[in-house]
mmCIF file of C-alpha atoms in Angstrom:
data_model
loop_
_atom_site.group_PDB
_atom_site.id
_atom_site.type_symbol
_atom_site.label_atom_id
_atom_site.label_comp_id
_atom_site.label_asym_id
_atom_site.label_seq_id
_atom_site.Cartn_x
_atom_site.Cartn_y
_atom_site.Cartn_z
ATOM 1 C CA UNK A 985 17.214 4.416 -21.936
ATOM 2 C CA UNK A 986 17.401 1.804 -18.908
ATOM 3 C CA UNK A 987 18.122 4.687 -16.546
ATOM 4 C CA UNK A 988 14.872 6.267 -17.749
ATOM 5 C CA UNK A 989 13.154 2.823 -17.467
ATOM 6 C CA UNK A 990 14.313 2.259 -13.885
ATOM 7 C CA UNK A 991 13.314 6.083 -12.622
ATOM 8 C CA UNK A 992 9.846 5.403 -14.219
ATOM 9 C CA UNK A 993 9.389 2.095 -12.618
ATOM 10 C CA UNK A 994 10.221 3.465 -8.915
ATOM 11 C CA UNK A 995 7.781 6.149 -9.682
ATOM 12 C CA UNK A 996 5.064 4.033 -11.090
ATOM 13 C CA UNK A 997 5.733 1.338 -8.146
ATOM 14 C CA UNK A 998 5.613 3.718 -5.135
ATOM 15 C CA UNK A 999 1.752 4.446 -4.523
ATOM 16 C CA UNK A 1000 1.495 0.846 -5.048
ATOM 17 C CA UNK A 1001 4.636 -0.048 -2.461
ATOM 18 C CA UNK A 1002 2.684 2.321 -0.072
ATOM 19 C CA UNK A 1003 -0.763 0.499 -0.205
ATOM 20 C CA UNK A 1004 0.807 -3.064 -0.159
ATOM 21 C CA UNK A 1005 2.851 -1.835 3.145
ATOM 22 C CA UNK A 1006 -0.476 -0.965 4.762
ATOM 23 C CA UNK A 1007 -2.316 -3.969 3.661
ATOM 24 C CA UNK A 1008 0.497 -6.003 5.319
ATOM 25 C CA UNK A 1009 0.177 -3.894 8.393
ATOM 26 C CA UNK A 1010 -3.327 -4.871 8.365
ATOM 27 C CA UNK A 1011 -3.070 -8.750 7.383
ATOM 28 C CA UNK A 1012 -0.232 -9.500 10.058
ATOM 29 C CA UNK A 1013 -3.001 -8.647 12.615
ATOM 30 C CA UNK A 1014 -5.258 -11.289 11.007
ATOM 31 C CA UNK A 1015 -7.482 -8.398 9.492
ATOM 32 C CA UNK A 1016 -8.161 -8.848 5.665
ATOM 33 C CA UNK A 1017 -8.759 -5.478 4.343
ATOM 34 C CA UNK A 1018 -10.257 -5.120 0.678
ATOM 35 C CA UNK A 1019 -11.212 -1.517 0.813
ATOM 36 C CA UNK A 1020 -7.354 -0.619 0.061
ATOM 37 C CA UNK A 1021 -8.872 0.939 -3.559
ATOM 38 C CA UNK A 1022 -11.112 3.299 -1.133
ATOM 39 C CA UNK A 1023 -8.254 3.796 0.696
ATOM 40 C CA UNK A 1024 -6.404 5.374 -1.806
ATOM 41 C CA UNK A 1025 -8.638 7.555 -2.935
ATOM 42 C CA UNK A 1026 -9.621 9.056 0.395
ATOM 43 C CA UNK A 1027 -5.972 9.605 1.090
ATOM 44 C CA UNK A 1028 -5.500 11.258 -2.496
ATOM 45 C CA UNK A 1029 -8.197 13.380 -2.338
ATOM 46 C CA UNK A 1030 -8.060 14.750 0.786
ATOM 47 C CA UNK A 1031 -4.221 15.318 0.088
ATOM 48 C CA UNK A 1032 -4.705 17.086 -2.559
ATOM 49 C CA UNK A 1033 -7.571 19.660 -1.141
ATOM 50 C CA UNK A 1034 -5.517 20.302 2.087
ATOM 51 C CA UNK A 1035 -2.198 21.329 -0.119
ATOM 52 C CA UNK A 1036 -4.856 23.130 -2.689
ATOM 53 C CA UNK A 1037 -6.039 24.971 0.563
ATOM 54 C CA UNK A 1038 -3.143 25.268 2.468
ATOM 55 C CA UNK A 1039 -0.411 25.268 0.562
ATOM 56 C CA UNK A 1040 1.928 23.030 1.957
ATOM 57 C CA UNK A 1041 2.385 19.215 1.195
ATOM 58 C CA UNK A 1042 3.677 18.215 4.401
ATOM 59 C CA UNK A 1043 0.010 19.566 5.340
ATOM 60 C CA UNK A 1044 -1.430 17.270 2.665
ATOM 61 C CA UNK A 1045 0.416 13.875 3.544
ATOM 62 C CA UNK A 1046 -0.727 14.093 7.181
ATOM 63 C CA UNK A 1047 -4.310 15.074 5.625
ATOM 64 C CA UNK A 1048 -3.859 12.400 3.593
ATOM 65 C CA UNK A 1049 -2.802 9.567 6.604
ATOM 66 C CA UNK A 1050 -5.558 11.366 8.773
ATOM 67 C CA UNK A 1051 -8.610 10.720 6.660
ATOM 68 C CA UNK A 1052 -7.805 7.268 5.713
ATOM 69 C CA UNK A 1053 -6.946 6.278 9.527
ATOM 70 C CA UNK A 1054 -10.193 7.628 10.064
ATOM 71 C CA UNK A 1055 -12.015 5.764 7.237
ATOM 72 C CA UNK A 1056 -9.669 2.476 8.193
ATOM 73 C CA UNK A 1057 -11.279 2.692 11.672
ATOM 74 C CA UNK A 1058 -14.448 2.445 10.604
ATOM 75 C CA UNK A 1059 -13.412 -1.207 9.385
ATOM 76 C CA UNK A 1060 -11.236 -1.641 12.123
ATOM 77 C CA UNK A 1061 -14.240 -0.775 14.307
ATOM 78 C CA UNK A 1062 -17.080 -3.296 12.525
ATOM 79 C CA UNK A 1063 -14.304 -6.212 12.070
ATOM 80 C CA UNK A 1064 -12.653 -6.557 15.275
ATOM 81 C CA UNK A 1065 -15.053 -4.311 17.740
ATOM 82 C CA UNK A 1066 -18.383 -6.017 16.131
ATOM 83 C CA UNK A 1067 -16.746 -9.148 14.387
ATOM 84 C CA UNK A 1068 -18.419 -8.508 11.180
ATOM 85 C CA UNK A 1069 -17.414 -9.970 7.845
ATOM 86 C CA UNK A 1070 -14.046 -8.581 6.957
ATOM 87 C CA UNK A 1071 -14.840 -8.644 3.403
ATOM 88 C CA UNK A 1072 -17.936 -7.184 2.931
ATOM 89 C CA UNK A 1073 -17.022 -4.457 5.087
ATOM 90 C CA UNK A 1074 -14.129 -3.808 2.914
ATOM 91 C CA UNK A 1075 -15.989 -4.255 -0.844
ATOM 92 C CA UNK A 1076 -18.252 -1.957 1.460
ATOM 93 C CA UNK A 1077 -15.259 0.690 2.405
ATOM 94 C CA UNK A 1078 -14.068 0.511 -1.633
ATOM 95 C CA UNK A 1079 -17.320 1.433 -2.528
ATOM 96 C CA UNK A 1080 -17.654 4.211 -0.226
ATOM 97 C CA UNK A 1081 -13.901 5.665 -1.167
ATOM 98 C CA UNK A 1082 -14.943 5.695 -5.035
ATOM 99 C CA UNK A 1083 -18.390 6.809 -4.204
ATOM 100 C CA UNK A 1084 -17.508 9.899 -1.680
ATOM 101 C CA UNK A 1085 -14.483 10.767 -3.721
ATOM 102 C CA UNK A 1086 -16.495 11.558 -6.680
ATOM 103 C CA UNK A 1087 -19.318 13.815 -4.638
ATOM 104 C CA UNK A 1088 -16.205 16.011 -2.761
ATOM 105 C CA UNK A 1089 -13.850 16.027 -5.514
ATOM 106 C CA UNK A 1090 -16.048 17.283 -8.583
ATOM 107 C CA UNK A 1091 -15.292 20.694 -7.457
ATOM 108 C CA UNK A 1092 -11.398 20.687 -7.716
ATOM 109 C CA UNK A 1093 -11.182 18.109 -10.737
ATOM 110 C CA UNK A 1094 -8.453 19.598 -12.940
ATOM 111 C CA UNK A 1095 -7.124 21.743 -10.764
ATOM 112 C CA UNK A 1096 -3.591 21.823 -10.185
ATOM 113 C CA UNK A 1097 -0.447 22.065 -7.191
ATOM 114 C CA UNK A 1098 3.054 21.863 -7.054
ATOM 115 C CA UNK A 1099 3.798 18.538 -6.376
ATOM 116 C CA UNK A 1100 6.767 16.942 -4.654
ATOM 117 C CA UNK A 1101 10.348 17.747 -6.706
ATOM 118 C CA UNK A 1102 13.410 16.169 -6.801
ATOM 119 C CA UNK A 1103 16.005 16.454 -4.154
ATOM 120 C CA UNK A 1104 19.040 14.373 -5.253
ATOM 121 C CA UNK A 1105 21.155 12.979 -2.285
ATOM 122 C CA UNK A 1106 25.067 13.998 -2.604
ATOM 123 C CA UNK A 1107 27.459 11.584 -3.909
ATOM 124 C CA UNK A 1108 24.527 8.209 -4.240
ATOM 125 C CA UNK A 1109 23.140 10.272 -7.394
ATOM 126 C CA UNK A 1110 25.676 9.996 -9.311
ATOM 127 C CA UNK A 1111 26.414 6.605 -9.149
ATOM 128 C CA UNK A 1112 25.855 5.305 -12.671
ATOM 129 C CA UNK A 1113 22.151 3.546 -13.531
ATOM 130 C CA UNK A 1114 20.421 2.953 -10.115
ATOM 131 C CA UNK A 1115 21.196 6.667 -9.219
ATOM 132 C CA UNK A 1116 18.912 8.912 -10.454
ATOM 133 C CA UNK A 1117 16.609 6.154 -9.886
ATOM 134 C CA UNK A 1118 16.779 5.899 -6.030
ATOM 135 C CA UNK A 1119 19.031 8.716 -5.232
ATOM 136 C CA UNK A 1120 17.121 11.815 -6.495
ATOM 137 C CA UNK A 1121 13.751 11.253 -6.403
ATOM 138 C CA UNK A 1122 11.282 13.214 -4.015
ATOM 139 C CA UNK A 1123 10.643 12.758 -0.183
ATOM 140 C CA UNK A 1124 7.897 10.329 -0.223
ATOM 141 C CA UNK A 1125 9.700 7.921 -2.449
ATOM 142 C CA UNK A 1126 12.386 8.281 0.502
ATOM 143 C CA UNK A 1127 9.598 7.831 2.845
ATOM 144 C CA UNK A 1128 9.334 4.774 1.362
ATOM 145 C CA UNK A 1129 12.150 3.078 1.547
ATOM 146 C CA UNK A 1130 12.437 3.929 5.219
ATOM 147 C CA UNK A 1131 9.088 2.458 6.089
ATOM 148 C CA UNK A 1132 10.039 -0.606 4.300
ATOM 149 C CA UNK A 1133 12.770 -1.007 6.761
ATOM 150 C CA UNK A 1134 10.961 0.488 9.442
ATOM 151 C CA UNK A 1135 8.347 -2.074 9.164
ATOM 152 C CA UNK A 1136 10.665 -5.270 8.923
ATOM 153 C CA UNK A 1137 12.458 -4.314 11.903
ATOM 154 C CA UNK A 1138 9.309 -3.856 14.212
ATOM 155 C CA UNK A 1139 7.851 -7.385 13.373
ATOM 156 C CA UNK A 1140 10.938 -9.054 13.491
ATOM 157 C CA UNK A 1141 12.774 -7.124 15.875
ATOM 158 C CA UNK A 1142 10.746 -5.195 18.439
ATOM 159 C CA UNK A 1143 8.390 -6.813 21.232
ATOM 160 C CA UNK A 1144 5.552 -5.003 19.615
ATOM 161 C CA UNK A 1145 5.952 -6.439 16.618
ATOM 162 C CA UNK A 1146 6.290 -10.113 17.933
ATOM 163 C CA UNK A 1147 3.426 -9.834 20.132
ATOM 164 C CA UNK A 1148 0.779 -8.254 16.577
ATOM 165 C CA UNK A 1149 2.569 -11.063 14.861
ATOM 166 C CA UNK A 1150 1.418 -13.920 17.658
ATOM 167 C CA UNK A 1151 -2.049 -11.889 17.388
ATOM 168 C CA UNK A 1152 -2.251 -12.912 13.464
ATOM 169 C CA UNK A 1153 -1.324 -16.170 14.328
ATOM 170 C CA UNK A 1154 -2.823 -17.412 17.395
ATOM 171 C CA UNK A 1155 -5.189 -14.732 18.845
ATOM 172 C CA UNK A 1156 -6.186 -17.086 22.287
ATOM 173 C CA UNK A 1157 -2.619 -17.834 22.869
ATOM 174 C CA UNK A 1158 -1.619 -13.793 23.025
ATOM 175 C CA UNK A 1159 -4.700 -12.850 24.774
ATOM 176 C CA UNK A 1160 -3.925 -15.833 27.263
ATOM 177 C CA UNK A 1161 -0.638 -14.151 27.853
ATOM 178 C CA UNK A 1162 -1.836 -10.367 28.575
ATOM 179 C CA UNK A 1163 -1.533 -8.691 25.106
ATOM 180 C CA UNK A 1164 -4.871 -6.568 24.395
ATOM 181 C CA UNK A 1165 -5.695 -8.150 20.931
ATOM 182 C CA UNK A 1166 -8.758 -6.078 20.063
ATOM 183 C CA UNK A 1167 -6.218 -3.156 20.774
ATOM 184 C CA UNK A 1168 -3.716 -4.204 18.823
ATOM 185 C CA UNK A 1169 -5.570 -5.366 15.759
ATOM 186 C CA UNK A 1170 -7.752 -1.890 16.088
ATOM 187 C CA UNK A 1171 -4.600 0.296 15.831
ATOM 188 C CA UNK A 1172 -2.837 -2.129 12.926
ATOM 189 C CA UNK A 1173 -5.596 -1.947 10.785
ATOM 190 C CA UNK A 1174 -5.770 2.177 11.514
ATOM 191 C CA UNK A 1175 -2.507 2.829 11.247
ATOM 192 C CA UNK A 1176 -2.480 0.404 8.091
ATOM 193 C CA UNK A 1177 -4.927 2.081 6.535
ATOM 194 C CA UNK A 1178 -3.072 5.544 7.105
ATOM 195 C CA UNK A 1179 -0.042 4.276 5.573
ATOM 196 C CA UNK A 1180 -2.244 2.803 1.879
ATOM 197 C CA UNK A 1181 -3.340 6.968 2.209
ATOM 198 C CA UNK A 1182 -0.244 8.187 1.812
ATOM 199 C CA UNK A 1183 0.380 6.126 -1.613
ATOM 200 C CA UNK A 1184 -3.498 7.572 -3.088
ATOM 201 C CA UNK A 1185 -1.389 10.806 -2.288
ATOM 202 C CA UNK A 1186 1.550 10.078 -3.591
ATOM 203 C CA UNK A 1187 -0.757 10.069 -6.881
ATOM 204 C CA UNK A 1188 -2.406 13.810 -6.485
ATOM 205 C CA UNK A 1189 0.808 15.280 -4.887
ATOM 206 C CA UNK A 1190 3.835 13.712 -7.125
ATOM 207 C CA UNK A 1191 3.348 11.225 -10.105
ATOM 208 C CA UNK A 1192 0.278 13.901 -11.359
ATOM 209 C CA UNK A 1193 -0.156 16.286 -9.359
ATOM 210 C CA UNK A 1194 -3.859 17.134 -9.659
ATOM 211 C CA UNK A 1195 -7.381 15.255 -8.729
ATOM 212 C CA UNK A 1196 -8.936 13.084 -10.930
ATOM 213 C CA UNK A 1197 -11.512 11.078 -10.154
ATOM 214 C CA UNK A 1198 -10.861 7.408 -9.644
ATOM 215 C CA UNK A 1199 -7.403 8.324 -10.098
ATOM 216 C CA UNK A 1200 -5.575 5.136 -8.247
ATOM 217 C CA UNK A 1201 -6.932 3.149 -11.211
ATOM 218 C CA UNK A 1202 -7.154 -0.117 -9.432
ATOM 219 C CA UNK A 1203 -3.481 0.226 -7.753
ATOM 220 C CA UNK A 1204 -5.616 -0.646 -4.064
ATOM 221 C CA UNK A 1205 -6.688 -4.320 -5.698
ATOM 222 C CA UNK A 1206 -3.207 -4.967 -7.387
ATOM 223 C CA UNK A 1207 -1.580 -4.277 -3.858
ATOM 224 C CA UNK A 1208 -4.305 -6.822 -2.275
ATOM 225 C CA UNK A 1209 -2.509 -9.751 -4.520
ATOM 226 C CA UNK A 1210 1.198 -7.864 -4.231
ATOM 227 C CA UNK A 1211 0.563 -9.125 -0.293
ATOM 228 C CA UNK A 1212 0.398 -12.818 -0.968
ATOM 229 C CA UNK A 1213 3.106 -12.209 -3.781
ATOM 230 C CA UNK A 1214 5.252 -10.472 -0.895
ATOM 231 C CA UNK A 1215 4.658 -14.035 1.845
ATOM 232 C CA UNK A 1216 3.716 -10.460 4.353
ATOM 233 C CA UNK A 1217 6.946 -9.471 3.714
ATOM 234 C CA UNK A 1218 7.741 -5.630 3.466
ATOM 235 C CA UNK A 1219 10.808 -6.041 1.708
ATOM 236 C CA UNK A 1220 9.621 -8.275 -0.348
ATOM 237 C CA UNK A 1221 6.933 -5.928 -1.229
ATOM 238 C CA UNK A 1222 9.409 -3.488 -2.555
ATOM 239 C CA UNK A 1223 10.423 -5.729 -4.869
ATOM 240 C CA UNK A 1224 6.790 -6.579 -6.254
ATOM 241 C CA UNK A 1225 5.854 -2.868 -6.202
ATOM 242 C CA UNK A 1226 8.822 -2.109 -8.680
ATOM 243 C CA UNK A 1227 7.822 -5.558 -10.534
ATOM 244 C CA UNK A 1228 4.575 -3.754 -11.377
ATOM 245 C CA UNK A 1229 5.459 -0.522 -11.309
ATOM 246 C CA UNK A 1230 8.447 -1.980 -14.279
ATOM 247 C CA UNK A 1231 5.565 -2.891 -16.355
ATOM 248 C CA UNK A 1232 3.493 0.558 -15.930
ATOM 249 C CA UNK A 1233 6.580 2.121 -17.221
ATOM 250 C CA UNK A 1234 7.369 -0.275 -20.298
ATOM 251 C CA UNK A 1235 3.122 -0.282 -21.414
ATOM 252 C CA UNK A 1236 3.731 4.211 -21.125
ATOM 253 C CA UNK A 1237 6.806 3.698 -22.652
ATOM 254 C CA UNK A 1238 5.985 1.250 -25.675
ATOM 255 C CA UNK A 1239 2.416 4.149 -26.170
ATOM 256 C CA UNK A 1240 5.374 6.407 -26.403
ATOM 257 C CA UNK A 1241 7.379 4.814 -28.773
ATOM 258 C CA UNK A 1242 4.426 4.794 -31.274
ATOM 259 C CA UNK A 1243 3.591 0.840 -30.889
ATOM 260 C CA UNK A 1244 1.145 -0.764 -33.376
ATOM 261 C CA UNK A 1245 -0.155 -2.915 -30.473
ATOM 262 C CA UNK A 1246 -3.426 -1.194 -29.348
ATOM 263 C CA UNK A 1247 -3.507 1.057 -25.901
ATOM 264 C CA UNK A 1248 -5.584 -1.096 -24.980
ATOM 265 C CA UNK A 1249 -4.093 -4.403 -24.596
ATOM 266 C CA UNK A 1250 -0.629 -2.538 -23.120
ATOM 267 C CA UNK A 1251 -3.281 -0.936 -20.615
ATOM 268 C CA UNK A 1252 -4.010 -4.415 -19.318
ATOM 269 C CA UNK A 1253 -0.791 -5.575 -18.724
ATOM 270 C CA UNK A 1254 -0.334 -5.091 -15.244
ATOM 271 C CA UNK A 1255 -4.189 -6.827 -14.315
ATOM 272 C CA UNK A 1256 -3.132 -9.615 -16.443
ATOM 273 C CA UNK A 1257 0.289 -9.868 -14.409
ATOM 274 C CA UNK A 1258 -2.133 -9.449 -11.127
ATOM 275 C CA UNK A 1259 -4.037 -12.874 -12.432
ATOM 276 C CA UNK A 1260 -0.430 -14.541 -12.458
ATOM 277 C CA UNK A 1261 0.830 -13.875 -9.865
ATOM 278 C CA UNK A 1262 -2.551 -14.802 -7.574
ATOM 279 C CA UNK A 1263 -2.165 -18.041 -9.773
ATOM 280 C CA UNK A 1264 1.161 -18.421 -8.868
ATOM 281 C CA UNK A 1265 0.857 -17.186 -5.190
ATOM 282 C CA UNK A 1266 -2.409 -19.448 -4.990
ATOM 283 C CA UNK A 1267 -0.105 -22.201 -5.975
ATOM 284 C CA UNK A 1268 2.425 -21.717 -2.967
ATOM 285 C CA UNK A 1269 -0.720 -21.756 -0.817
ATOM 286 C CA UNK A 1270 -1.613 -25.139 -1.890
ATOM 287 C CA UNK A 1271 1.845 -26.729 -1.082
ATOM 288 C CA UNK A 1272 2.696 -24.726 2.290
ATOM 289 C CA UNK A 1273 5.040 -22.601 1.153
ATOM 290 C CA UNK A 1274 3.276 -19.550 2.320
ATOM 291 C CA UNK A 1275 3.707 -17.100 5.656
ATOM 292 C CA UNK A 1276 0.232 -16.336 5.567
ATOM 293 C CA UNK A 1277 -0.738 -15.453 8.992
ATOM 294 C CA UNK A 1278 -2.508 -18.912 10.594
ATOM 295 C CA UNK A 1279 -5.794 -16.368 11.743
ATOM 296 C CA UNK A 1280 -6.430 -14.340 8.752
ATOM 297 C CA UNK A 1281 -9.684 -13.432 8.241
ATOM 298 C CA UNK A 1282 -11.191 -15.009 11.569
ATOM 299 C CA UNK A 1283 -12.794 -12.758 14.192
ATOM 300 C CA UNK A 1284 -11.827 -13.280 17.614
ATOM 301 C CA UNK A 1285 -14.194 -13.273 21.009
ATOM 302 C CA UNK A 1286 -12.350 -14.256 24.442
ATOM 303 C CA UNK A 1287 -15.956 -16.247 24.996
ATOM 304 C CA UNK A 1288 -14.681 -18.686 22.282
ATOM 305 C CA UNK A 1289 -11.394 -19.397 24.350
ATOM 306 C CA UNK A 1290 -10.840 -23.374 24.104
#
């Protein structure tokens, strides 16, 4: 029964995990990004039609990162390029994921692929409870965990990664010492953006394979507050994705199980865990106990130099 539990909760945490990673991505270079719901979308749909067309998933995860790289740039391009409100233009890029998701994808709603399967890595899947769990899953729950690592080492241990970090904190000081920070934060919010794809396709091309319209189901806003949960931390984000994706798989599991308590209330368990933990993280805020980055949210312009 736990070992069941666990498997569900790294499944039901992943697209989450994905779109928190690329949100953090994003927020490190002082670039608030709301549109992560759009994001998702985008990235499933347009996953799921290239592997309907094509055939192949690999094709469909790189359709996936493509389109919502492209759709990231266009908030990439009005925030740091123009130095336009960062959140309306991401309500704005939400909106437009929902909205152009429903036009392109009423022709393939219900359809159906074959989605990611299992591949079980030798020896670590057998080990008893946590093995099936993170041992034989499929290759973008691996993907995952690499990128988690991936993404702590570059901020913390490449020159790259220290110089977008000294962008989120103190724009004028990194421009003053040669970085390009419109560069920077341009390609962090892309590539961000790319990333939060690959978990809406995670949902068409693994947990269900199929499209269904507004299928991410507010996963993009819960992965907004999973960032302040996480301090900007990827691995700490791993640990908040499963945190949610543990109560997805215990609200299924209860419906399951033939629980008197109404669908509905179970359903809004993990929004109602969203409100605490913003409470909570809103709290840490308050007293200084947060990483936030010191220029989140504020547009930069080398005129304003002091």
């Amino acid at each position: 029964m736990l070992e069941i539990l666990l498997d569900a909760t790294v499944r039901a945490g992943t697209p989450i995990l994905f779109a928190t990673l690329g949100a953090i991505i994003n927020e490190r270079a002082g670039i608030i990004n709301l549109g992560i719901e759009g994001l998702m979308l985008i990235g499933a749909l347009s996953g799921f039609a290239a592997t309907l067309a094509s055939g192949s998933l690999l094709l469909g995860v790189i359709a996936a990162f493509c389109a919502s790289f492209a759709a990231g740039s266009i908030h990439a391009l009005i925030c740091v390029q123009l130095r336009g409100n960062q959140i309306v233009s991401g309500l704005a890029l939400t909106m437009f994921g929902v909205g152009v998701t429903a036009l392109f994808g009423r022709g393939v709603v219900g359809q159906t692929i074959d989605g990611f399967e299992r591949h079980a890595v030798p020896l670590f899947s057998q080990l008893p409870l946590v093995g099936k769990a993170f041992f034989n899953q499929d290759w973008l729950i691996y993907l995952s965990f690499f990128l988690v690592l991936l993404i702590w080492f570059f901020f913390y241990h490449s020159r790259w990664g220290l110089e977008l970090r000294t962008i989120g904190e103190n724009p004028a000081a990194a421009d003053a010492c040669g970085i390009p920070v419109n560069l920077y934060r341009f390609l962090a919010v892309a590539v961000g953006s790319g990333v939060v794809g690959i978990g809406g396709a995670y949902l068409s091309l693994a947990y269900t394979p199929m499209w269904i319209e507004n299928m991410s189901a507010g996963r993009g806003w819960i992965a907004v507050a999973l960032v302040i949960f996480a301090s900007w931390s990827s691995v700490r984000a791993l640990f908040g994705a499963y945190l949610f994706g543990g109560i997805t798989a215990m609200q299924l599991r209860f419906q399951a199980m033939g629980t008197t308590v109404s669908a509905h209330i179970l359903q809004m368990l993990p929004y109602v865990f969203t409100i605490v933990v913003l409470v909570i993280s809103t709290r840490r805020l308050q007293k200084g106990a947060s990483q936030q980055p010191g220029n989140l949210g504020l547009p930069y312009d080398r005129e304003d130099r002091k």
